[in-house]
Short mmCIF file of C-alpha atoms and ligand atoms in Angstrom, two decimals:
data_model
loop_
_atom_site.label_atom_id
_atom_site.label_comp_id
_atom_site.label_asym_id
_atom_site.label_seq_id
_atom_site.Cartn_x
_atom_site.Cartn_y
_atom_site.Cartn_z
CA MET A 418 0.03 -0.07 0.13
CA SER A 419 3.05 2.24 0.42
CA ASP A 420 2.97 2.70 -3.78
CA PHE A 421 -0.77 2.94 -4.27
CA PRO A 422 -0.97 2.94 -7.87
CA ARG A 423 1.33 -0.23 -8.05
CA TRP A 424 -0.52 -1.79 -5.23
CA PHE A 425 -3.97 -1.20 -7.13
CA ASP A 426 -2.58 -2.71 -10.49
CA TRP A 427 -1.63 -5.82 -8.86
CA VAL A 428 -4.67 -6.35 -6.78
CA ILE A 429 -7.21 -6.16 -9.39
CA GLU A 430 -5.08 -8.59 -11.30
CA ALA A 431 -4.08 -10.84 -8.07
CA ALA A 432 -7.96 -11.20 -7.16
CA GLU A 433 -8.96 -11.61 -10.94
CA VAL A 434 -11.20 -8.55 -10.68
CA TYR A 435 -10.22 -6.37 -13.90
CA ASP A 436 -7.94 -6.81 -16.75
CA TYR A 437 -6.09 -3.65 -17.49
CA GLY A 438 -3.33 -2.74 -19.90
CA ARG A 439 -3.63 -5.95 -22.22
CA TYR A 440 -6.85 -4.97 -23.91
CA PRO A 441 -5.27 -3.27 -26.93
CA VAL A 442 -6.98 0.00 -26.71
CA LYS A 443 -5.80 2.57 -24.00
CA GLY A 444 -8.04 3.60 -21.11
CA MET A 445 -10.17 0.65 -21.71
CA GLY A 446 -10.30 -2.65 -19.34
CA VAL A 447 -12.28 -6.16 -18.93
CA TRP A 448 -14.52 -6.63 -16.11
CA MET A 449 -13.42 -10.31 -15.33
CA PRO A 450 -16.04 -12.70 -13.40
CA TYR A 451 -15.15 -11.91 -9.79
CA GLY A 452 -14.57 -8.18 -10.57
CA PHE A 453 -18.31 -8.10 -12.61
CA GLN A 454 -20.22 -9.97 -9.47
CA ILE A 455 -18.52 -7.07 -7.33
CA ARG A 456 -19.64 -4.36 -9.90
CA ARG A 457 -23.19 -6.03 -10.07
CA ARG A 458 -23.72 -5.77 -6.34
CA VAL A 459 -22.52 -2.25 -5.94
CA LEU A 460 -25.13 -1.30 -9.08
CA GLU A 461 -27.86 -3.14 -6.92
CA VAL A 462 -26.90 -0.77 -3.85
CA ILE A 463 -27.17 2.02 -6.47
CA ARG A 464 -30.64 1.10 -8.33
CA GLY A 465 -31.89 0.08 -5.10
CA LEU A 466 -31.44 3.89 -3.74
CA LEU A 467 -32.53 5.36 -7.32
CA ASP A 468 -35.70 3.36 -7.99
CA SER A 469 -36.95 4.04 -4.20
CA THR A 470 -36.71 7.49 -4.61
CA GLY A 471 -38.93 7.67 -7.94
CA HIS A 472 -35.77 7.41 -10.41
CA GLU A 473 -37.14 5.38 -13.80
CA GLU A 474 -34.47 3.65 -15.76
CA VAL A 475 -34.21 4.10 -19.51
CA LEU A 476 -31.66 3.46 -22.09
CA PHE A 477 -30.60 5.76 -24.59
CA PRO A 478 -28.62 5.33 -27.88
CA LEU A 479 -24.67 5.05 -27.49
CA LEU A 480 -24.49 7.67 -30.46
CA ILE A 481 -25.46 11.20 -30.51
CA PRO A 482 -25.58 13.29 -33.87
CA GLU A 483 -23.02 16.33 -34.01
CA HIS A 484 -25.80 18.82 -34.57
CA LEU A 485 -27.58 17.62 -30.89
CA LEU A 486 -24.43 17.61 -29.10
CA ARG A 487 -23.39 21.31 -30.25
CA ARG A 488 -26.93 22.64 -29.25
CA GLU A 489 -25.65 23.73 -25.78
CA SER A 490 -22.30 26.00 -26.47
CA GLU A 491 -20.86 25.87 -22.84
CA HIS A 492 -21.43 22.10 -23.06
CA ILE A 493 -19.89 21.39 -26.46
CA ARG A 494 -16.98 23.58 -25.58
CA GLY A 495 -16.46 21.70 -22.07
CA PHE A 496 -16.50 18.28 -24.20
CA GLU A 497 -15.00 19.16 -27.37
CA GLY A 498 -11.69 17.78 -27.04
CA GLU A 499 -12.89 14.50 -25.50
CA VAL A 500 -15.34 13.35 -27.93
CA TYR A 501 -14.80 10.31 -29.83
CA TRP A 502 -16.35 10.42 -33.30
CA VAL A 503 -17.99 7.79 -35.66
CA THR A 504 -17.60 8.88 -39.15
CA HIS A 505 -18.11 5.63 -41.28
CA GLY A 506 -21.00 3.00 -41.59
CA GLY A 507 -18.96 0.05 -43.29
CA ARG A 508 -17.10 1.76 -46.29
CA GLU A 509 -19.66 4.89 -46.75
CA GLU A 510 -18.82 7.67 -45.06
CA LEU A 511 -21.62 9.17 -42.91
CA ASP A 512 -23.46 12.46 -43.95
CA VAL A 513 -23.64 13.13 -40.16
CA LYS A 514 -20.83 12.55 -37.96
CA LEU A 515 -21.73 10.81 -34.83
CA ALA A 516 -20.27 11.14 -31.18
CA LEU A 517 -19.97 8.39 -28.69
CA ARG A 518 -21.90 10.08 -25.97
CA PRO A 519 -19.60 11.55 -23.26
CA THR A 520 -22.71 12.04 -21.24
CA SER A 521 -26.33 12.05 -22.13
CA GLU A 522 -27.74 15.49 -21.42
CA THR A 523 -27.87 16.28 -24.88
CA SER A 524 -29.60 13.26 -26.21
CA ILE A 525 -32.10 13.03 -23.07
CA THR A 526 -33.21 16.50 -23.37
CA TYR A 527 -33.79 16.26 -27.00
CA MET A 528 -36.14 13.32 -26.36
CA GLU A 529 -37.76 14.91 -23.35
CA THR A 530 -38.96 17.53 -25.97
CA PHE A 531 -41.22 14.94 -27.33
CA TRP A 532 -42.12 13.31 -24.08
CA ILE A 533 -43.04 16.02 -21.64
CA LYS A 534 -45.41 18.95 -22.67
CA SER A 535 -46.83 19.91 -18.93
CA TYR A 536 -45.88 20.71 -15.65
CA ARG A 537 -48.30 18.17 -14.48
CA GLN A 538 -45.91 15.43 -15.64
CA LEU A 539 -43.00 16.69 -13.38
CA PRO A 540 -41.02 16.00 -11.48
CA LYS A 541 -39.47 13.48 -14.22
CA LYS A 542 -36.31 11.58 -13.00
CA TYR A 543 -34.91 9.37 -15.52
CA TYR A 544 -31.48 7.33 -15.05
CA GLN A 545 -29.27 4.93 -17.04
CA VAL A 546 -26.29 2.86 -16.60
CA VAL A 547 -24.36 2.60 -19.66
CA SER A 548 -20.86 3.14 -21.08
CA ILE A 549 -19.62 6.70 -21.97
CA PHE A 550 -16.69 7.61 -23.86
CA ARG A 551 -14.30 10.70 -23.10
CA TYR A 552 -10.43 10.82 -24.94
CA GLU A 553 -8.92 11.46 -21.60
CA THR A 554 -5.56 13.01 -22.42
CA LYS A 555 -4.47 13.12 -18.63
CA ALA A 556 -2.96 9.47 -17.43
CA THR A 557 -5.57 6.67 -17.57
CA ARG A 558 -5.65 4.19 -14.98
CA PRO A 559 -8.01 1.31 -14.39
CA MET A 560 -11.47 2.23 -13.27
CA ILE A 561 -10.18 5.43 -12.13
CA ARG A 562 -9.50 7.50 -15.22
CA LEU A 563 -10.91 5.53 -18.49
CA ARG A 564 -11.63 6.46 -21.73
CA GLU A 565 -14.33 3.95 -21.76
CA VAL A 566 -16.36 4.40 -18.60
CA THR A 567 -18.29 1.07 -18.41
CA THR A 568 -20.22 1.74 -15.27
CA PHE A 569 -21.85 5.23 -15.82
CA LYS A 570 -24.83 5.71 -13.87
CA GLU A 571 -26.17 9.21 -15.42
CA ALA A 572 -29.60 10.52 -13.80
CA HIS A 573 -31.25 13.41 -15.57
CA THR A 574 -34.31 15.13 -13.82
CA VAL A 575 -36.82 17.64 -15.24
CA HIS A 576 -38.60 20.28 -12.81
CA GLU A 577 -40.92 22.92 -13.29
CA SER A 578 -38.84 25.55 -11.09
CA PHE A 579 -35.17 26.49 -10.52
CA GLU A 580 -36.62 25.84 -6.58
CA ASP A 581 -37.61 22.41 -7.47
CA ALA A 582 -34.45 21.36 -9.30
CA GLU A 583 -32.71 22.73 -6.21
CA ARG A 584 -34.75 20.19 -4.06
CA GLN A 585 -33.49 17.59 -6.66
CA VAL A 586 -30.20 18.44 -6.01
CA LEU A 587 -30.72 17.85 -2.23
CA GLU A 588 -32.34 14.60 -3.14
CA ALA A 589 -29.66 13.54 -5.11
CA ILE A 590 -27.04 14.39 -2.45
CA GLU A 591 -28.67 12.03 0.10
CA VAL A 592 -28.96 9.36 -2.51
CA TYR A 593 -25.15 9.65 -3.11
CA LYS A 594 -24.39 9.81 0.76
CA ALA A 595 -26.71 6.52 1.24
CA ILE A 596 -24.83 4.91 -1.53
CA PHE A 597 -21.21 5.72 -0.30
CA ASP A 598 -22.35 5.31 3.42
CA ARG A 599 -23.60 1.88 2.34
CA LEU A 600 -20.26 0.83 0.64
CA LEU A 601 -18.31 2.52 3.80
CA ILE A 602 -16.34 4.56 1.60
CA PRO A 603 -15.97 7.93 3.33
CA TYR A 604 -16.06 11.48 1.64
CA VAL A 605 -16.19 15.03 1.63
CA ILE A 606 -18.86 16.79 0.01
CA SER A 607 -17.75 20.37 -1.80
CA LYS A 608 -19.35 22.96 -4.24
CA ARG A 609 -16.70 23.18 -6.69
CA PRO A 610 -15.26 26.38 -7.44
CA GLU A 611 -17.10 28.29 -10.59
CA TRP A 612 -13.88 27.82 -12.70
CA ASP A 613 -14.44 24.08 -12.31
CA LYS A 614 -18.01 23.24 -12.51
CA PHE A 615 -19.60 20.70 -15.04
CA ALA A 616 -19.67 22.02 -18.48
CA GLY A 617 -23.59 23.69 -18.87
CA ALA A 618 -24.37 23.73 -15.05
CA LEU A 619 -25.17 26.39 -12.80
CA TYR A 620 -23.17 24.81 -9.99
CA THR A 621 -21.89 21.31 -9.11
CA ILE A 622 -21.67 19.67 -6.10
CA ALA A 623 -18.95 17.00 -5.75
CA PHE A 624 -18.21 13.70 -3.57
CA ASP A 625 -14.49 13.38 -2.90
CA THR A 626 -12.63 10.54 -1.10
CA VAL A 627 -9.08 10.37 -0.67
CA MET A 628 -7.04 7.44 -1.92
CA PRO A 629 -4.23 5.66 0.29
CA ASP A 630 -1.79 7.91 -1.63
CA GLY A 631 -3.29 11.30 -0.23
CA ARG A 632 -5.07 12.13 -3.47
CA ALA A 633 -8.36 12.82 -3.67
CA LEU A 634 -10.58 11.45 -6.07
CA GLN A 635 -13.86 12.67 -7.21
CA ILE A 636 -16.59 10.10 -7.25
CA GLY A 637 -19.63 11.47 -7.47
CA THR A 638 -20.89 14.74 -8.79
CA VAL A 639 -24.33 16.63 -8.74
CA HIS A 640 -25.13 19.55 -11.30
CA HIS A 641 -28.09 22.19 -11.08
CA LEU A 642 -28.10 22.70 -15.05
CA GLY A 643 -30.72 25.69 -14.40
CA GLN A 644 -32.37 26.29 -18.13
CA SER A 645 -28.94 25.84 -20.19
CA PHE A 646 -29.85 22.70 -21.93
CA THR A 647 -33.94 23.32 -22.19
CA ARG A 648 -33.24 27.05 -23.80
CA ALA A 649 -30.56 25.34 -25.96
CA PHE A 650 -33.04 22.83 -27.31
CA ASP A 651 -36.05 25.36 -26.99
CA PHE A 652 -37.94 22.96 -24.81
CA ARG A 653 -40.58 24.80 -23.44
CA ILE A 654 -43.91 23.20 -21.38
CA GLN A 655 -47.19 24.38 -19.95
CA MET A 656 -46.51 26.01 -16.64
CA ARG A 657 -48.56 25.99 -13.71
CA ASP A 658 -49.65 29.22 -14.56
CA GLU A 659 -50.47 28.47 -18.10
CA ARG A 660 -47.64 30.31 -19.62
CA LEU A 661 -45.11 28.39 -21.80
CA ASP A 662 -42.02 28.37 -20.24
CA HIS A 663 -38.49 26.37 -20.34
CA PRO A 664 -38.13 23.68 -17.33
CA TRP A 665 -35.59 23.33 -15.11
CA GLN A 666 -32.95 20.31 -14.88
CA THR A 667 -30.41 18.64 -12.93
CA SER A 668 -27.95 15.63 -13.50
CA TYR A 669 -25.90 13.48 -11.47
CA GLY A 670 -23.45 10.91 -12.02
CA VAL A 671 -21.29 8.05 -10.48
CA SER A 672 -18.87 5.47 -12.15
CA ASP A 673 -16.53 2.58 -11.97
CA ARG A 674 -14.60 4.96 -9.44
CA VAL A 675 -17.28 3.87 -6.93
CA VAL A 676 -15.83 0.26 -7.37
CA ALA A 677 -12.05 1.48 -7.16
CA SER A 678 -12.59 3.43 -4.01
CA LEU A 679 -14.17 0.48 -2.33
CA ILE A 680 -11.14 -1.48 -3.39
CA ALA A 681 -8.69 0.97 -2.28
CA VAL A 682 -10.18 2.30 0.90
CA HIS A 683 -10.70 -1.19 2.38
CA GLY A 684 -7.96 -3.05 0.64
CA ASP A 685 -4.53 -4.01 2.54
CA ASP A 686 -1.21 -5.95 1.62
CA ARG A 687 -2.79 -8.99 1.31
CA GLY A 688 -5.18 -8.10 -1.18
CA LEU A 689 -8.76 -7.10 -1.32
CA VAL A 690 -11.08 -6.53 1.64
CA ILE A 691 -14.73 -6.57 0.24
CA PRO A 692 -17.67 -5.27 2.85
CA PRO A 693 -19.71 -8.40 3.48
CA SER A 694 -22.60 -6.62 1.96
CA VAL A 695 -21.27 -6.54 -1.79
CA ALA A 696 -19.06 -9.44 -1.53
CA PRO A 697 -19.66 -12.06 -4.11
CA ILE A 698 -18.63 -14.87 -1.44
CA GLN A 699 -19.02 -13.86 2.15
CA VAL A 700 -18.03 -17.33 3.52
CA VAL A 701 -15.40 -19.49 1.86
CA ILE A 702 -15.09 -22.92 3.62
CA VAL A 703 -11.35 -24.52 3.02
CA PRO A 704 -11.45 -28.29 3.88
CA ILE A 705 -7.98 -29.72 5.35
CA THR A 706 -7.93 -33.07 4.40
CA PRO A 707 -5.32 -35.71 5.75
CA GLY A 708 -3.91 -38.14 3.55
CA ASP A 709 -5.83 -41.03 4.99
CA GLU A 710 -8.88 -42.12 2.80
CA GLU A 711 -11.32 -42.70 5.36
CA LYS A 712 -10.31 -39.47 7.16
CA ARG A 713 -10.51 -37.25 4.30
CA GLY A 714 -14.07 -38.60 3.62
CA ARG A 715 -15.16 -37.74 6.88
CA VAL A 716 -13.67 -33.87 6.45
CA LEU A 717 -15.41 -33.61 3.29
CA SER A 718 -18.80 -34.81 4.37
CA TYR A 719 -18.49 -32.54 7.53
CA THR A 720 -17.71 -29.61 5.26
CA ALA A 721 -20.69 -30.51 3.06
CA ARG A 722 -23.04 -30.28 6.21
CA VAL A 723 -21.36 -27.09 7.41
CA ALA A 724 -21.72 -25.49 3.75
CA GLU A 725 -25.32 -26.51 3.67
CA ARG A 726 -26.42 -24.98 7.00
CA LEU A 727 -24.86 -21.81 5.94
CA GLU A 728 -26.20 -21.53 2.61
CA LYS A 729 -29.73 -22.11 4.13
CA ALA A 730 -29.14 -19.43 6.44
CA GLY A 731 -28.52 -17.54 3.56
CA PHE A 732 -24.98 -16.71 3.24
CA ARG A 733 -23.09 -16.49 -0.04
CA VAL A 734 -21.03 -19.57 0.51
CA HIS A 735 -18.25 -21.26 -1.44
CA VAL A 736 -16.33 -24.41 -0.95
CA ASP A 737 -12.82 -24.63 -2.14
CA ASP A 738 -12.18 -28.41 -2.21
CA ARG A 739 -9.66 -28.11 -5.32
CA GLU A 740 -7.45 -31.24 -4.74
CA TRP A 741 -4.42 -29.65 -6.35
CA GLU A 742 -4.05 -26.80 -4.11
CA ARG A 743 -2.42 -26.84 -0.25
CA PRO A 744 -4.22 -24.88 2.15
CA GLY A 745 -1.86 -22.29 2.62
CA ALA A 746 -2.43 -21.66 -1.05
CA LYS A 747 -6.06 -21.47 -0.71
CA PHE A 748 -5.82 -19.12 2.12
CA TYR A 749 -3.39 -16.80 0.30
CA TYR A 750 -6.09 -16.88 -2.71
CA TRP A 751 -9.10 -16.27 -0.85
CA GLU A 752 -7.40 -13.44 0.88
CA ALA A 753 -6.45 -11.54 -2.31
CA LYS A 754 -10.05 -11.71 -3.26
CA GLY A 755 -11.06 -10.04 0.12
CA VAL A 756 -13.74 -12.75 1.16
CA PRO A 757 -14.98 -11.48 4.52
CA LEU A 758 -14.73 -14.81 6.40
CA ARG A 759 -13.16 -18.18 5.99
CA VAL A 760 -13.92 -21.22 7.72
CA GLU A 761 -11.22 -23.71 8.08
CA ILE A 762 -12.16 -27.61 8.57
CA GLY A 763 -9.71 -30.11 9.66
CA LEU A 764 -10.04 -33.56 11.31
CA ARG A 765 -10.44 -32.03 14.49
CA GLU A 766 -13.63 -29.62 13.71
CA ALA A 767 -15.03 -32.82 11.74
CA GLU A 768 -14.53 -35.04 14.84
CA GLU A 769 -15.44 -32.13 17.59
CA GLU A 770 -18.16 -30.43 14.97
CA THR A 771 -16.91 -27.19 15.21
CA LEU A 772 -15.67 -24.37 12.90
CA THR A 773 -12.38 -22.41 12.79
CA ILE A 774 -13.45 -19.03 11.57
CA ALA A 775 -10.95 -16.70 10.25
CA ARG A 776 -11.53 -12.65 9.38
CA ARG A 777 -10.17 -11.01 6.63
CA ASP A 778 -10.29 -7.60 8.28
CA THR A 779 -8.42 -8.46 11.46
CA LEU A 780 -7.00 -12.09 10.55
CA GLU A 781 -8.32 -13.27 13.76
CA LYS A 782 -9.46 -16.77 14.33
CA VAL A 783 -12.14 -17.71 16.59
CA GLU A 784 -13.73 -21.30 17.19
CA ALA A 785 -17.51 -22.07 17.07
CA PRO A 786 -19.64 -25.15 17.48
CA LEU A 787 -21.38 -25.97 14.74
CA GLY A 788 -24.85 -25.55 16.87
CA GLU A 789 -23.91 -21.79 16.86
CA ALA A 790 -22.39 -21.40 13.42
CA GLU A 791 -25.25 -19.45 11.78
CA GLY A 792 -25.31 -16.91 14.85
CA ARG A 793 -21.62 -16.52 15.05
CA ILE A 794 -20.93 -15.91 11.15
CA ARG A 795 -23.84 -13.40 11.31
CA GLU A 796 -22.36 -11.91 14.18
CA LEU A 797 -18.79 -11.80 12.69
CA MET A 798 -19.92 -10.50 9.40
CA ALA A 799 -21.58 -7.46 11.10
CA GLN A 800 -18.37 -6.95 13.30
CA VAL A 801 -16.25 -7.01 10.04
CA GLU A 802 -18.89 -4.36 8.06
CA SER A 803 -18.56 -1.77 11.30
CA ASN A 804 -14.88 -2.36 11.61
CA LEU A 805 -14.39 -1.68 8.02
CA ARG A 806 -16.51 1.40 8.50
CA ARG A 807 -14.91 2.82 11.56
CA ARG A 808 -11.26 1.95 10.30
CA ALA A 809 -12.12 3.78 6.83
CA GLN A 810 -13.64 6.89 8.62
CA SER A 811 -10.73 7.10 11.12
CA PHE A 812 -8.21 7.01 8.50
CA PHE A 813 -9.90 9.42 6.37
CA LYS A 814 -10.15 11.86 9.21
CA GLU A 815 -6.31 11.87 9.41
CA ARG A 816 -6.33 13.03 5.87
CA LEU A 817 -8.39 16.24 6.57
CA LEU A 818 -6.30 19.41 7.77
CA ARG A 819 -7.81 22.62 8.46
CA THR A 820 -5.21 25.47 8.82
CA ASP A 821 -4.94 29.33 8.43
CA SER A 822 -1.31 29.12 7.04
CA LEU A 823 -0.88 28.51 3.31
CA GLU A 824 2.69 26.99 3.78
CA ASP A 825 1.32 24.30 6.20
CA ALA A 826 -1.35 23.58 3.38
CA GLY A 827 1.23 23.39 0.88
CA GLU A 828 3.39 21.04 3.06
CA TRP A 829 0.32 18.66 3.67
CA VAL A 830 -0.72 18.48 0.01
CA GLU A 831 2.72 18.11 -1.17
CA SER A 832 3.59 15.18 1.13
CA ARG A 833 0.09 13.69 0.07
CA ARG A 834 -1.16 13.75 3.32
CA GLY A 835 -4.55 14.42 1.84
CA ILE A 836 -7.01 17.60 1.73
CA ALA A 837 -6.25 20.67 3.20
CA GLU A 838 -8.47 23.74 4.01
CA VAL A 839 -7.39 27.46 4.09
CA PRO A 840 -9.67 30.70 4.62
CA TRP A 841 -10.69 32.05 1.33
CA CYS A 842 -12.04 35.53 0.56
CA GLY A 843 -14.15 34.05 -2.10
CA ARG A 844 -12.27 35.56 -5.31
CA GLU A 845 -11.28 33.48 -8.10
CA SER A 846 -7.77 34.94 -8.45
CA CYS A 847 -6.88 33.98 -5.06
CA GLY A 848 -8.34 30.69 -5.46
CA LEU A 849 -6.11 29.94 -8.36
CA GLU A 850 -3.19 31.49 -7.03
CA MET A 851 -3.43 29.11 -3.92
CA GLU A 852 -3.62 26.11 -6.48
CA GLU A 853 -0.35 27.54 -7.72
CA ARG A 854 1.20 28.09 -4.36
CA VAL A 855 0.15 24.85 -2.98
CA ASN A 856 0.53 22.95 -6.33
CA GLY A 857 -2.82 20.94 -5.79
CA LYS A 858 -6.23 21.44 -7.09
CA VAL A 859 -9.12 23.50 -5.63
CA LEU A 860 -11.82 21.24 -4.58
CA GLY A 861 -14.20 23.66 -3.76
CA THR A 862 -15.94 24.74 -0.62
CA PRO A 863 -17.58 22.60 2.26
CA TRP A 864 -21.26 21.69 1.58
CA PRO A 865 -23.29 22.57 3.30
CA GLU A 866 -21.69 25.83 3.70
CA GLU A 867 -19.58 26.20 7.11
CA PRO A 868 -19.22 29.43 8.85
CA VAL A 869 -15.78 30.84 9.08
CA GLU A 870 -14.85 32.18 12.69
CA ASP A 871 -14.47 35.92 12.49
CA GLY A 872 -10.97 37.31 11.86
CA LYS A 873 -10.03 34.37 9.57
CA ARG A 874 -8.27 36.26 6.66
CA CYS A 875 -7.52 34.66 3.21
CA PRO A 876 -3.55 34.19 3.11
CA VAL A 877 -3.07 35.42 -0.60
CA CYS A 878 -5.01 38.91 -0.40
CA GLY A 879 -5.43 39.21 3.62
CA ARG A 880 -9.30 40.21 3.01
CA PRO A 881 -11.62 38.87 5.16
CA ALA A 882 -12.59 34.93 4.82
CA VAL A 883 -16.10 33.99 3.65
CA ALA A 884 -15.21 30.47 3.40
CA TRP A 885 -12.88 27.69 4.10
CA ILE A 886 -11.52 26.28 0.45
CA ARG A 887 -10.06 22.91 0.25
CA LEU A 888 -7.17 21.94 -1.65
CA ALA A 889 -5.59 18.37 -2.51
CA LYS A 890 -3.44 16.52 -5.34
CA THR A 891 -6.30 14.64 -7.47
CA TYR A 892 -6.61 11.97 -9.75
N1 5CA B 688 -12.72 9.13 -17.34
C1 5CA B 688 -13.51 8.70 -15.87
N2 5CA B 688 -13.17 7.63 -15.75
C2 5CA B 688 -14.05 7.21 -14.91
N3 5CA B 688 -14.78 7.63 -13.93
C3 5CA B 688 -15.06 9.19 -14.55
C4 5CA B 688 -14.45 9.70 -15.59
N4 5CA B 688 -14.99 10.95 -15.90
C5 5CA B 688 -15.89 11.14 -14.95
N5 5CA B 688 -15.87 9.98 -14.07
C6 5CA B 688 -16.78 10.16 -13.15
O1 5CA B 688 -18.34 10.27 -13.50
C7 5CA B 688 -18.74 11.25 -12.62
C8 5CA B 688 -19.51 12.03 -13.38
O2 5CA B 688 -19.05 12.57 -14.22
S1 5CA B 688 -19.09 14.07 -14.48
O3 5CA B 688 -18.72 14.68 -15.81
O4 5CA B 688 -18.73 14.82 -13.58
N6 5CA B 688 -21.10 14.46 -14.68
C9 5CA B 688 -21.53 14.08 -15.60
O5 5CA B 688 -21.12 13.63 -16.62
C10 5CA B 688 -23.05 14.60 -15.72
N7 5CA B 688 -23.64 14.29 -16.94
C11 5CA B 688 -23.65 13.86 -14.34
S2 5CA B 688 -23.84 12.41 -14.94
C12 5CA B 688 -17.69 12.00 -11.98
O6 5CA B 688 -17.98 12.57 -10.83
C13 5CA B 688 -16.73 11.00 -11.84
O7 5CA B 688 -16.64 10.49 -10.85
ZN1 ZN B 689 -8.09 36.47 -1.42
#
């Protein structure tokens, strides 16, 4: 973990999660079966929270014709340099260039002009889970900075007023807090500075976590889009007072980075540590079979009994009865995969009808009689969950520094300790100068707003501070 990027590359291969770097297109990786299962369970958490808050899942075409993508000027200015274009169908040159969607505000707003005519249909909350494509020029990294973002959950909502869109921003923030809390991923929420908001948005609220190497990672963003896209698309509806006017929109997205941060935040030098709630296998049972045929048979039949009981109790169980692997190699293999609990069954456990249970997070082992197996496993699972949550939160707190001194902030950020907060007058020029002097990126100001004590001054210009501003090295 001391060299996080190298650790991350190692762990996603060792745990057979994701194959990155061998697929012959830069910035594009392959979800392997075990990783795909983790991704599927993470998406179940995300879909569950969106579906239970009135969001309707849809699926839009991947290709966006150039004239649609160009409708909103700020949007296209922001994405111009990142769009992949399709120019041919077979040997024929297309008469209209088609973009691989970098995000879907334009295609979705366009179709909404046909679907939505009246305020009575609002609020509308669509979302989709798709691949998006961005020709990233900064260093690409598995799950963290992709050119094909394969797990892009984008939500797009329509409202009759600025205020109702603002209410939706708050709801989206609550949904994201619930997602990250369920996945035990710590975060700070910041309002992005004016100079770094989403192209076409009025303002952007972002969730940032901190990777083990002290760099901040943006893991989710919520945008109030105002009427930017509805004006650009001349999208008018009948309002409550009979007027025709442009509705208001928000959009909010998370990506593969959610899985990346789950891996990074909980992992250790033995590999993944997957929170039980999203672990593909929650209990792996490793029989330790003696040479003698008869005794081996006893161990294996007892193992089958234990597995059946735990499966009946609703746990996701796997028995590793591979003949050709020694127990030690099996322990290593399943530790790398981050399986929360391992049950070891040798001759002694078979004869005494007990289980030896090893926790992946603390590596502690406990004995339990077969009769108490379900209860002890449930209890240990809960302990793993709360230990991972507590461990992640306490590490995260150590990565936040609040200081009046820009030098201390620079030292903190330069030595990759994490996020530093300093008083700020609110002027863009001072914010940009801080980025220079700290050699980091401004994440924005705390959301919800936090008052700054009297007397705090901007370390750049000396004016009274109106907010704390956050700076960090970022991915
Ligand atoms: N190249 C990338 N690789 C992996 N994740 C990315 C990449 N670009 C963006 N993301 C993730 O996707 C989230 C949403 O992207 S975004 O540009 O901020 N917002 C949008 O595209 C809006 N349309 C909301 S869906 C970001 O917060 C970030 O977590
Ligand atoms: Zn200032």
